[in-house]
mmCIF file of C-alpha atoms in Angstrom:
data_model
loop_
_atom_site.group_PDB
_atom_site.id
_atom_site.type_symbol
_atom_site.label_atom_id
_atom_site.label_comp_id
_atom_site.label_asym_id
_atom_site.label_seq_id
_atom_site.Cartn_x
_atom_site.Cartn_y
_atom_site.Cartn_z
ATOM 1 C CA UNK A 1138 -32.877 -23.747 9.401
ATOM 2 C CA UNK A 1139 -30.203 -22.055 11.505
ATOM 3 C CA UNK A 1140 -26.551 -22.841 10.868
ATOM 4 C CA UNK A 1141 -24.007 -22.246 13.628
ATOM 5 C CA UNK A 1142 -20.445 -21.475 12.581
ATOM 6 C CA UNK A 1143 -17.820 -22.633 15.059
ATOM 7 C CA UNK A 1144 -14.153 -21.748 15.234
ATOM 8 C CA UNK A 1145 -12.564 -24.184 12.812
ATOM 9 C CA UNK A 1146 -8.979 -23.083 13.191
ATOM 10 C CA UNK A 1147 -7.641 -21.974 16.569
ATOM 11 C CA UNK A 1148 -3.942 -21.684 17.337
ATOM 12 C CA UNK A 1149 -2.396 -21.076 20.742
ATOM 13 C CA UNK A 1150 1.181 -19.881 20.959
ATOM 14 C CA UNK A 1151 3.469 -18.034 23.286
ATOM 15 C CA UNK A 1152 6.765 -16.229 23.709
ATOM 16 C CA UNK A 1153 9.106 -15.923 26.667
ATOM 17 C CA UNK A 1154 11.752 -13.192 26.936
ATOM 18 C CA UNK A 1155 14.251 -13.762 29.710
ATOM 19 C CA UNK A 1156 17.773 -12.564 30.466
ATOM 20 C CA UNK A 1157 20.718 -12.442 32.804
ATOM 21 C CA UNK A 1158 22.256 -9.015 33.271
ATOM 22 C CA UNK A 1159 25.470 -7.816 34.907
ATOM 23 C CA UNK A 1160 26.026 -4.124 35.597
ATOM 24 C CA UNK A 1161 29.616 -3.261 34.605
ATOM 25 C CA UNK A 1162 29.277 0.441 35.414
ATOM 26 C CA UNK A 1163 31.934 1.894 37.722
ATOM 27 C CA UNK A 1164 30.755 1.516 41.308
ATOM 28 C CA UNK A 1165 28.062 -1.066 40.516
ATOM 29 C CA UNK A 1166 30.196 -3.894 41.943
ATOM 30 C CA UNK A 1167 29.122 -6.232 39.106
ATOM 31 C CA UNK A 1168 25.553 -6.418 40.403
ATOM 32 C CA UNK A 1169 23.673 -9.049 38.412
ATOM 33 C CA UNK A 1170 20.264 -10.676 38.201
ATOM 34 C CA UNK A 1171 18.075 -13.067 36.222
ATOM 35 C CA UNK A 1172 14.899 -11.551 34.820
ATOM 36 C CA UNK A 1173 11.749 -12.423 32.918
ATOM 37 C CA UNK A 1174 11.036 -9.315 30.868
ATOM 38 C CA UNK A 1175 7.979 -10.570 28.983
ATOM 39 C CA UNK A 1176 5.728 -13.599 28.666
ATOM 40 C CA UNK A 1177 3.056 -13.581 25.967
ATOM 41 C CA UNK A 1178 0.189 -16.034 25.538
ATOM 42 C CA UNK A 1179 -1.280 -15.616 22.064
ATOM 43 C CA UNK A 1180 -4.571 -17.076 20.793
ATOM 44 C CA UNK A 1181 -5.589 -16.708 17.146
ATOM 45 C CA UNK A 1182 -8.886 -18.110 15.892
ATOM 46 C CA UNK A 1183 -10.406 -18.148 12.426
ATOM 47 C CA UNK A 1184 -14.152 -17.902 12.989
ATOM 48 C CA UNK A 1185 -15.103 -18.011 9.318
ATOM 49 C CA UNK A 1186 -13.616 -17.389 5.907
ATOM 50 C CA UNK A 1187 -13.982 -13.662 6.514
ATOM 51 C CA UNK A 1188 -13.558 -13.140 10.255
ATOM 52 C CA UNK A 1189 -10.741 -13.948 12.678
ATOM 53 C CA UNK A 1190 -9.860 -12.831 16.203
ATOM 54 C CA UNK A 1191 -6.685 -12.478 18.212
ATOM 55 C CA UNK A 1192 -6.265 -12.331 21.971
ATOM 56 C CA UNK A 1193 -2.860 -11.826 23.615
ATOM 57 C CA UNK A 1194 -1.977 -11.714 27.318
ATOM 58 C CA UNK A 1195 1.191 -9.944 28.461
ATOM 59 C CA UNK A 1196 2.875 -10.974 31.724
ATOM 60 C CA UNK A 1197 5.223 -8.237 32.874
ATOM 61 C CA UNK A 1198 6.537 -6.216 35.777
ATOM 62 C CA UNK A 1199 4.522 -3.110 36.640
ATOM 63 C CA UNK A 1200 5.743 -0.231 38.792
ATOM 64 C CA UNK A 1201 4.388 -0.436 42.320
ATOM 65 C CA UNK A 1202 3.762 -4.183 42.099
ATOM 66 C CA UNK A 1203 6.441 -6.484 43.489
ATOM 67 C CA UNK A 1204 5.704 -9.492 41.301
ATOM 68 C CA UNK A 1205 4.467 -10.028 37.760
ATOM 69 C CA UNK A 1206 1.094 -8.865 36.551
ATOM 70 C CA UNK A 1207 -0.962 -9.879 33.518
ATOM 71 C CA UNK A 1208 -2.610 -7.405 31.173
ATOM 72 C CA UNK A 1209 -4.261 -7.639 27.751
ATOM 73 C CA UNK A 1210 -1.858 -6.645 24.955
ATOM 74 C CA UNK A 1211 -4.094 -7.426 21.967
ATOM 75 C CA UNK A 1212 -7.786 -8.155 21.623
ATOM 76 C CA UNK A 1213 -9.156 -7.472 18.168
ATOM 77 C CA UNK A 1214 -11.360 -8.719 15.352
ATOM 78 C CA UNK A 1215 -10.105 -8.836 11.767
ATOM 79 C CA UNK A 1216 -12.533 -8.845 8.846
ATOM 80 C CA UNK A 1217 -11.767 -9.601 5.196
ATOM 81 C CA UNK A 1218 -14.962 -8.930 3.197
ATOM 82 C CA UNK A 1219 -15.489 -11.387 0.349
ATOM 83 C CA UNK A 1220 -15.509 -8.694 -2.313
ATOM 84 C CA UNK A 1221 -11.973 -7.553 -1.317
ATOM 85 C CA UNK A 1222 -10.839 -10.676 0.524
ATOM 86 C CA UNK A 1223 -7.373 -10.859 -1.005
ATOM 87 C CA UNK A 1224 -6.795 -7.122 -1.083
ATOM 88 C CA UNK A 1225 -7.981 -5.563 2.188
ATOM 89 C CA UNK A 1226 -8.437 -6.239 5.896
ATOM 90 C CA UNK A 1227 -10.285 -4.245 8.554
ATOM 91 C CA UNK A 1228 -9.377 -4.484 12.244
ATOM 92 C CA UNK A 1229 -11.380 -3.396 15.281
ATOM 93 C CA UNK A 1230 -10.258 -3.396 18.921
ATOM 94 C CA UNK A 1231 -7.010 -3.381 20.876
ATOM 95 C CA UNK A 1232 -4.426 -3.979 18.177
ATOM 96 C CA UNK A 1233 -0.763 -3.527 17.230
ATOM 97 C CA UNK A 1234 0.417 -0.098 16.202
ATOM 98 C CA UNK A 1235 1.370 -0.938 12.601
ATOM 99 C CA UNK A 1236 4.665 0.930 12.354
ATOM 100 C CA UNK A 1237 6.131 -0.418 15.590
ATOM 101 C CA UNK A 1238 4.947 -3.913 14.721
ATOM 102 C CA UNK A 1239 6.800 -3.833 11.388
ATOM 103 C CA UNK A 1240 9.869 -2.008 12.741
ATOM 104 C CA UNK A 1241 10.271 -4.822 15.271
ATOM 105 C CA UNK A 1242 10.424 -7.276 12.365
ATOM 106 C CA UNK A 1243 13.127 -5.250 10.616
ATOM 107 C CA UNK A 1244 15.231 -5.084 13.787
ATOM 108 C CA UNK A 1245 14.453 -8.761 14.401
ATOM 109 C CA UNK A 1246 15.332 -8.897 18.105
ATOM 110 C CA UNK A 1247 12.399 -7.579 20.119
ATOM 111 C CA UNK A 1248 13.315 -10.053 22.885
ATOM 112 C CA UNK A 1249 16.592 -8.181 23.243
ATOM 113 C CA UNK A 1250 15.481 -4.538 22.922
ATOM 114 C CA UNK A 1251 12.480 -2.527 21.747
ATOM 115 C CA UNK A 1252 12.573 -0.333 18.656
ATOM 116 C CA UNK A 1253 13.206 3.402 19.314
ATOM 117 C CA UNK A 1254 9.648 4.779 19.047
ATOM 118 C CA UNK A 1255 8.495 2.115 21.526
ATOM 119 C CA UNK A 1256 11.520 2.122 23.832
ATOM 120 C CA UNK A 1257 11.616 5.908 24.200
ATOM 121 C CA UNK A 1258 7.815 6.305 24.540
ATOM 122 C CA UNK A 1259 7.164 8.171 21.304
ATOM 123 C CA UNK A 1260 4.213 5.877 20.618
ATOM 124 C CA UNK A 1261 2.497 2.892 22.203
ATOM 125 C CA UNK A 1262 2.856 -0.540 20.617
ATOM 126 C CA UNK A 1263 -0.883 -1.291 21.032
ATOM 127 C CA UNK A 1264 -3.976 0.909 21.137
ATOM 128 C CA UNK A 1265 -7.767 0.781 20.837
ATOM 129 C CA UNK A 1266 -9.108 1.716 17.437
ATOM 130 C CA UNK A 1267 -10.100 0.705 13.927
ATOM 131 C CA UNK A 1268 -7.999 0.571 10.790
ATOM 132 C CA UNK A 1269 -7.865 -0.807 7.282
ATOM 133 C CA UNK A 1270 -4.938 -2.401 5.456
ATOM 134 C CA UNK A 1271 -4.808 -2.567 1.665
ATOM 135 C CA UNK A 1272 -2.497 -4.997 -0.102
ATOM 136 C CA UNK A 1273 -0.269 -3.724 -2.892
ATOM 137 C CA UNK A 1274 -0.202 -6.616 -5.307
ATOM 138 C CA UNK A 1275 -1.315 -10.195 -4.752
ATOM 139 C CA UNK A 1276 -0.774 -11.215 -1.103
ATOM 140 C CA UNK A 1277 0.939 -7.844 -0.472
ATOM 141 C CA UNK A 1278 3.715 -8.754 -2.899
ATOM 142 C CA UNK A 1279 4.738 -5.121 -3.287
ATOM 143 C CA UNK A 1280 3.740 -3.948 0.178
ATOM 144 C CA UNK A 1281 0.856 -2.658 2.284
ATOM 145 C CA UNK A 1282 -0.801 0.690 2.906
ATOM 146 C CA UNK A 1283 -2.917 1.390 5.979
ATOM 147 C CA UNK A 1284 -4.909 4.084 7.737
ATOM 148 C CA UNK A 1285 -6.427 3.931 11.210
ATOM 149 C CA UNK A 1286 -8.249 5.881 13.906
ATOM 150 C CA UNK A 1287 -7.081 5.327 17.498
ATOM 151 C CA UNK A 1288 -7.921 6.585 20.975
ATOM 152 C CA UNK A 1289 -4.339 7.756 21.417
ATOM 153 C CA UNK A 1290 -3.972 5.973 24.753
ATOM 154 C CA UNK A 1291 -2.037 2.751 25.411
ATOM 155 C CA UNK A 1292 -2.727 -0.858 26.278
ATOM 156 C CA UNK A 1293 -1.090 -0.159 29.657
ATOM 157 C CA UNK A 1294 -3.465 2.764 30.342
ATOM 158 C CA UNK A 1295 -6.667 2.594 28.289
ATOM 159 C CA UNK A 1296 -8.381 5.585 29.941
ATOM 160 C CA UNK A 1297 -9.272 8.058 27.178
ATOM 161 C CA UNK A 1298 -8.973 11.523 28.745
ATOM 162 C CA UNK A 1299 -10.441 13.561 25.886
ATOM 163 C CA UNK A 1300 -12.800 13.176 22.916
ATOM 164 C CA UNK A 1301 -10.140 13.683 20.249
ATOM 165 C CA UNK A 1302 -8.884 10.756 18.175
ATOM 166 C CA UNK A 1303 -5.523 10.094 16.529
ATOM 167 C CA UNK A 1304 -4.931 9.232 12.873
ATOM 168 C CA UNK A 1305 -2.276 6.743 11.797
ATOM 169 C CA UNK A 1306 -1.114 6.499 8.177
ATOM 170 C CA UNK A 1307 1.215 3.665 7.263
ATOM 171 C CA UNK A 1308 3.156 2.423 4.241
ATOM 172 C CA UNK A 1309 5.270 -0.709 3.835
ATOM 173 C CA UNK A 1310 7.062 -1.436 0.555
ATOM 174 C CA UNK A 1311 9.060 -4.353 -0.837
ATOM 175 C CA UNK A 1312 11.209 -2.402 -3.331
ATOM 176 C CA UNK A 1313 13.308 -5.334 -4.567
ATOM 177 C CA UNK A 1314 10.695 -8.081 -4.632
ATOM 178 C CA UNK A 1315 11.784 -9.084 -8.146
ATOM 179 C CA UNK A 1316 15.505 -9.085 -7.271
ATOM 180 C CA UNK A 1317 16.247 -12.413 -5.514
ATOM 181 C CA UNK A 1318 19.480 -11.230 -3.869
ATOM 182 C CA UNK A 1319 17.662 -8.306 -2.197
ATOM 183 C CA UNK A 1320 14.122 -9.671 -1.884
ATOM 184 C CA UNK A 1321 14.087 -9.460 1.942
ATOM 185 C CA UNK A 1322 14.653 -5.696 1.849
ATOM 186 C CA UNK A 1323 11.868 -3.357 2.986
ATOM 187 C CA UNK A 1324 10.973 0.293 3.439
ATOM 188 C CA UNK A 1325 8.424 1.402 6.073
ATOM 189 C CA UNK A 1326 6.996 4.837 6.911
ATOM 190 C CA UNK A 1327 4.305 6.389 9.080
ATOM 191 C CA UNK A 1328 2.768 9.755 9.821
ATOM 192 C CA UNK A 1329 0.843 9.706 13.092
ATOM 193 C CA UNK A 1330 -0.998 12.771 14.362
ATOM 194 C CA UNK A 1331 -3.622 13.735 16.909
ATOM 195 C CA UNK A 1332 -3.915 14.957 20.487
ATOM 196 C CA UNK A 1333 -1.967 13.858 23.539
ATOM 197 C CA UNK A 1334 -3.939 11.862 26.099
ATOM 198 C CA UNK A 1335 -4.491 14.720 28.537
ATOM 199 C CA UNK A 1336 -7.676 16.155 30.033
ATOM 200 C CA UNK A 1337 -8.946 19.068 27.914
ATOM 201 C CA UNK A 1338 -11.299 21.388 29.822
ATOM 202 C CA UNK A 1339 -13.392 24.299 28.512
ATOM 203 C CA UNK A 1340 -10.524 26.773 28.997
ATOM 204 C CA UNK A 1341 -8.101 24.756 26.866
ATOM 205 C CA UNK A 1342 -7.642 24.277 23.132
ATOM 206 C CA UNK A 1343 -6.902 20.707 22.048
ATOM 207 C CA UNK A 1344 -4.701 22.102 19.269
ATOM 208 C CA UNK A 1345 -2.240 23.323 21.897
ATOM 209 C CA UNK A 1346 -1.600 19.713 22.940
ATOM 210 C CA UNK A 1347 -1.159 18.116 19.549
ATOM 211 C CA UNK A 1348 1.116 15.182 18.797
ATOM 212 C CA UNK A 1349 2.831 14.579 15.469
ATOM 213 C CA UNK A 1350 5.165 11.682 14.770
ATOM 214 C CA UNK A 1351 6.924 11.047 11.466
ATOM 215 C CA UNK A 1352 8.921 7.837 11.123
ATOM 216 C CA UNK A 1353 10.777 6.006 8.391
ATOM 217 C CA UNK A 1354 12.724 2.760 8.586
ATOM 218 C CA UNK A 1355 14.311 0.377 6.167
ATOM 219 C CA UNK A 1356 16.305 -2.794 5.788
ATOM 220 C CA UNK A 1357 18.714 -3.720 2.998
ATOM 221 C CA UNK A 1358 19.343 -7.467 3.125
ATOM 222 C CA UNK A 1359 21.755 -9.090 0.679
ATOM 223 C CA UNK A 1360 21.137 -12.832 0.301
ATOM 224 C CA UNK A 1361 20.445 -13.075 4.033
ATOM 225 C CA UNK A 1362 24.230 -12.830 4.412
ATOM 226 C CA UNK A 1363 24.629 -9.214 5.465
ATOM 227 C CA UNK A 1364 21.901 -6.733 6.374
ATOM 228 C CA UNK A 1365 21.834 -3.069 7.375
ATOM 229 C CA UNK A 1366 18.884 -1.083 8.661
ATOM 230 C CA UNK A 1367 17.745 2.218 10.105
ATOM 231 C CA UNK A 1368 14.774 3.610 12.056
ATOM 232 C CA UNK A 1369 14.316 7.398 12.224
ATOM 233 C CA UNK A 1370 11.658 9.046 14.402
ATOM 234 C CA UNK A 1371 10.722 12.738 14.722
ATOM 235 C CA UNK A 1372 8.202 13.688 17.434
ATOM 236 C CA UNK A 1373 6.540 17.047 18.133
ATOM 237 C CA UNK A 1374 4.410 17.614 21.257
ATOM 238 C CA UNK A 1375 2.309 20.687 22.044
ATOM 239 C CA UNK A 1376 3.038 22.112 25.496
ATOM 240 C CA UNK A 1377 0.038 24.387 25.941
ATOM 241 C CA UNK A 1378 -1.082 27.828 24.796
ATOM 242 C CA UNK A 1379 1.785 30.214 24.134
ATOM 243 C CA UNK A 1380 4.468 27.599 24.827
ATOM 244 C CA UNK A 1381 6.764 26.351 22.042
ATOM 245 C CA UNK A 1382 6.295 22.742 20.978
ATOM 246 C CA UNK A 1383 8.676 20.125 22.342
ATOM 247 C CA UNK A 1384 10.615 18.354 19.586
ATOM 248 C CA UNK A 1385 12.300 14.992 20.124
ATOM 249 C CA UNK A 1386 14.224 12.569 17.926
ATOM 250 C CA UNK A 1387 15.094 8.897 18.313
ATOM 251 C CA UNK A 1388 17.201 7.297 15.593
ATOM 252 C CA UNK A 1389 18.537 3.766 15.362
ATOM 253 C CA UNK A 1390 21.054 2.137 13.009
ATOM 254 C CA UNK A 1391 21.617 -1.617 13.050
ATOM 255 C CA UNK A 1392 23.228 -4.410 11.098
ATOM 256 C CA UNK A 1393 23.685 -8.170 10.977
ATOM 257 C CA UNK A 1394 26.384 -10.455 9.587
ATOM 258 C CA UNK A 1395 25.058 -14.000 9.091
ATOM 259 C CA UNK A 1396 27.942 -16.439 9.509
ATOM 260 C CA UNK A 1397 26.169 -19.093 7.442
ATOM 261 C CA UNK A 1398 27.094 -17.105 4.349
ATOM 262 C CA UNK A 1399 30.779 -17.213 5.233
ATOM 263 C CA UNK A 1400 31.032 -20.904 6.122
ATOM 264 C CA UNK A 1401 27.978 -22.771 4.783
ATOM 265 C CA UNK A 1402 29.495 -26.173 5.600
ATOM 266 C CA UNK A 1403 29.984 -25.394 9.292
ATOM 267 C CA UNK A 1404 26.921 -26.605 11.192
ATOM 268 C CA UNK A 1405 27.468 -24.416 14.254
ATOM 269 C CA UNK A 1406 28.215 -21.261 12.271
ATOM 270 C CA UNK A 1407 25.058 -21.809 10.238
ATOM 271 C CA UNK A 1408 23.047 -21.003 13.354
ATOM 272 C CA UNK A 1409 24.941 -17.848 14.345
ATOM 273 C CA UNK A 1410 25.097 -14.178 13.457
ATOM 274 C CA UNK A 1411 26.888 -11.072 14.690
ATOM 275 C CA UNK A 1412 24.859 -7.908 15.204
ATOM 276 C CA UNK A 1413 25.175 -4.316 16.276
ATOM 277 C CA UNK A 1414 22.896 -1.370 16.959
ATOM 278 C CA UNK A 1415 23.373 2.320 17.771
ATOM 279 C CA UNK A 1416 20.550 4.529 19.114
ATOM 280 C CA UNK A 1417 20.901 8.324 19.079
ATOM 281 C CA UNK A 1418 18.386 9.987 21.403
ATOM 282 C CA UNK A 1419 17.643 13.700 21.736
ATOM 283 C CA UNK A 1420 14.837 14.378 24.279
ATOM 284 C CA UNK A 1421 14.690 18.087 23.370
ATOM 285 C CA UNK A 1422 16.207 19.333 20.128
ATOM 286 C CA UNK A 1423 16.221 22.929 21.447
ATOM 287 C CA UNK A 1424 18.466 22.048 24.395
ATOM 288 C CA UNK A 1425 22.179 21.364 24.011
ATOM 289 C CA UNK A 1426 24.022 18.430 25.585
ATOM 290 C CA UNK A 1427 20.963 16.520 26.783
ATOM 291 C CA UNK A 1428 21.217 13.586 24.382
ATOM 292 C CA UNK A 1429 22.382 10.019 24.860
ATOM 293 C CA UNK A 1430 23.806 7.177 22.782
ATOM 294 C CA UNK A 1431 23.065 3.487 23.268
ATOM 295 C CA UNK A 1432 25.406 0.939 21.670
ATOM 296 C CA UNK A 1433 24.611 -2.790 21.520
ATOM 297 C CA UNK A 1434 27.007 -5.370 20.047
ATOM 298 C CA UNK A 1435 26.697 -9.125 20.312
ATOM 299 C CA UNK A 1436 26.370 -12.602 18.869
ATOM 300 C CA UNK A 1437 23.129 -14.516 18.400
ATOM 301 C CA UNK A 1438 22.512 -18.244 18.064
ATOM 302 C CA UNK A 1439 19.376 -19.924 16.696
ATOM 303 C CA UNK A 1440 20.172 -23.620 17.068
ATOM 304 C CA UNK A 1441 16.588 -24.916 16.956
ATOM 305 C CA UNK A 1442 13.301 -23.476 15.765
ATOM 306 C CA UNK A 1443 11.633 -21.416 18.467
ATOM 307 C CA UNK A 1444 14.761 -20.810 20.552
ATOM 308 C CA UNK A 1445 17.305 -17.999 20.333
ATOM 309 C CA UNK A 1446 20.112 -16.867 22.603
ATOM 310 C CA UNK A 1447 22.180 -13.691 22.376
ATOM 311 C CA UNK A 1448 25.258 -12.589 24.307
ATOM 312 C CA UNK A 1449 25.661 -8.838 24.081
ATOM 313 C CA UNK A 1450 27.425 -5.829 25.556
ATOM 314 C CA UNK A 1451 25.622 -2.505 25.994
ATOM 315 C CA UNK A 1452 26.936 0.968 26.634
ATOM 316 C CA UNK A 1453 24.844 4.050 27.410
ATOM 317 C CA UNK A 1454 26.737 7.347 27.187
ATOM 318 C CA UNK A 1455 25.561 10.927 27.673
ATOM 319 C CA UNK A 1456 26.369 14.283 26.096
ATOM 320 C CA UNK A 1457 26.244 15.786 29.588
ATOM 321 C CA UNK A 1458 29.820 15.405 30.835
ATOM 322 C CA UNK A 1459 28.625 15.235 34.464
ATOM 323 C CA UNK A 1460 26.930 11.877 33.781
ATOM 324 C CA UNK A 1461 28.954 8.688 33.777
ATOM 325 C CA UNK A 1462 28.714 6.114 31.007
ATOM 326 C CA UNK A 1463 26.755 2.997 31.967
ATOM 327 C CA UNK A 1464 27.712 -0.436 30.681
ATOM 328 C CA UNK A 1465 26.151 -3.892 30.931
ATOM 329 C CA UNK A 1466 26.694 -7.485 29.912
ATOM 330 C CA UNK A 1467 23.551 -9.353 28.841
ATOM 331 C CA UNK A 1468 22.595 -12.891 27.986
ATOM 332 C CA UNK A 1469 19.115 -12.915 26.434
ATOM 333 C CA UNK A 1470 16.886 -15.882 25.613
ATOM 334 C CA UNK A 1471 13.799 -16.178 23.445
ATOM 335 C CA UNK A 1472 11.504 -19.204 23.634
ATOM 336 C CA UNK A 1473 8.663 -19.312 21.117
ATOM 337 C CA UNK A 1474 5.983 -21.992 20.918
#
């Protein structure tokens, strides 16, 4: 007798990132516009007790196309073998890059801005490959460790231009899991290495085009009243035979003050927080005065589940004195279903 297993648990969700932006830079004449920066449609299905799948569509603007286009962001199978069901998971397909995925959670406002390694193109947020995650403690109580093999391409350009593969090692820890006041705190690290996605012919050595990325981030959260975090990224890129490697850094420091902790009886304040973030970017550590600093300060409101709004001011300044500082006023919205 043949038994057919059907999807018993399928969930469909989505997220919408939209904003209004005004350019306050000198000479911009307060130019402003409404924008949809991202729309995700997310389908998760549990096929059996061991196997589940995820499929995510990403609606976004693409250079050279005047409207919005739809591409696949995620499309992967996750397998939890019975003999390690509560301790390990294997993934195959187009899947989240683990470090960026977790760093977004620490920052907590992906709808407002990407994390540094994603925003400044140090690493893609989704790639084709296979990896394994191992839980540290029951239900990852103490954290997770992972290792994966990826094409080293991107979900926006899946063409693999050489035979080399990239290796991703990942660690996430909950250092204060037994301390209630600090239980939300985390520490995350990765070491990612491989070959850049360039064509390697018979006259070239893949080792001359290597890519190495070391990252560490963390969040210290006290009673969900005040939180401070960081995200440090160090990238090295081979430039070819006989040419020195290119070294880049992208560091971010951020914090949140939750007003609910200051006035728990005030209904409106219970939904609000104040936040700030500073990014320090150096596109070439061997060149002086080529860096930039991004500052974001604002207030966020989460009045109902699945809806957030943030009013924020942004300033982008440059070490090069010939470049003028850019400044913007943003109102960002997140809708999640």
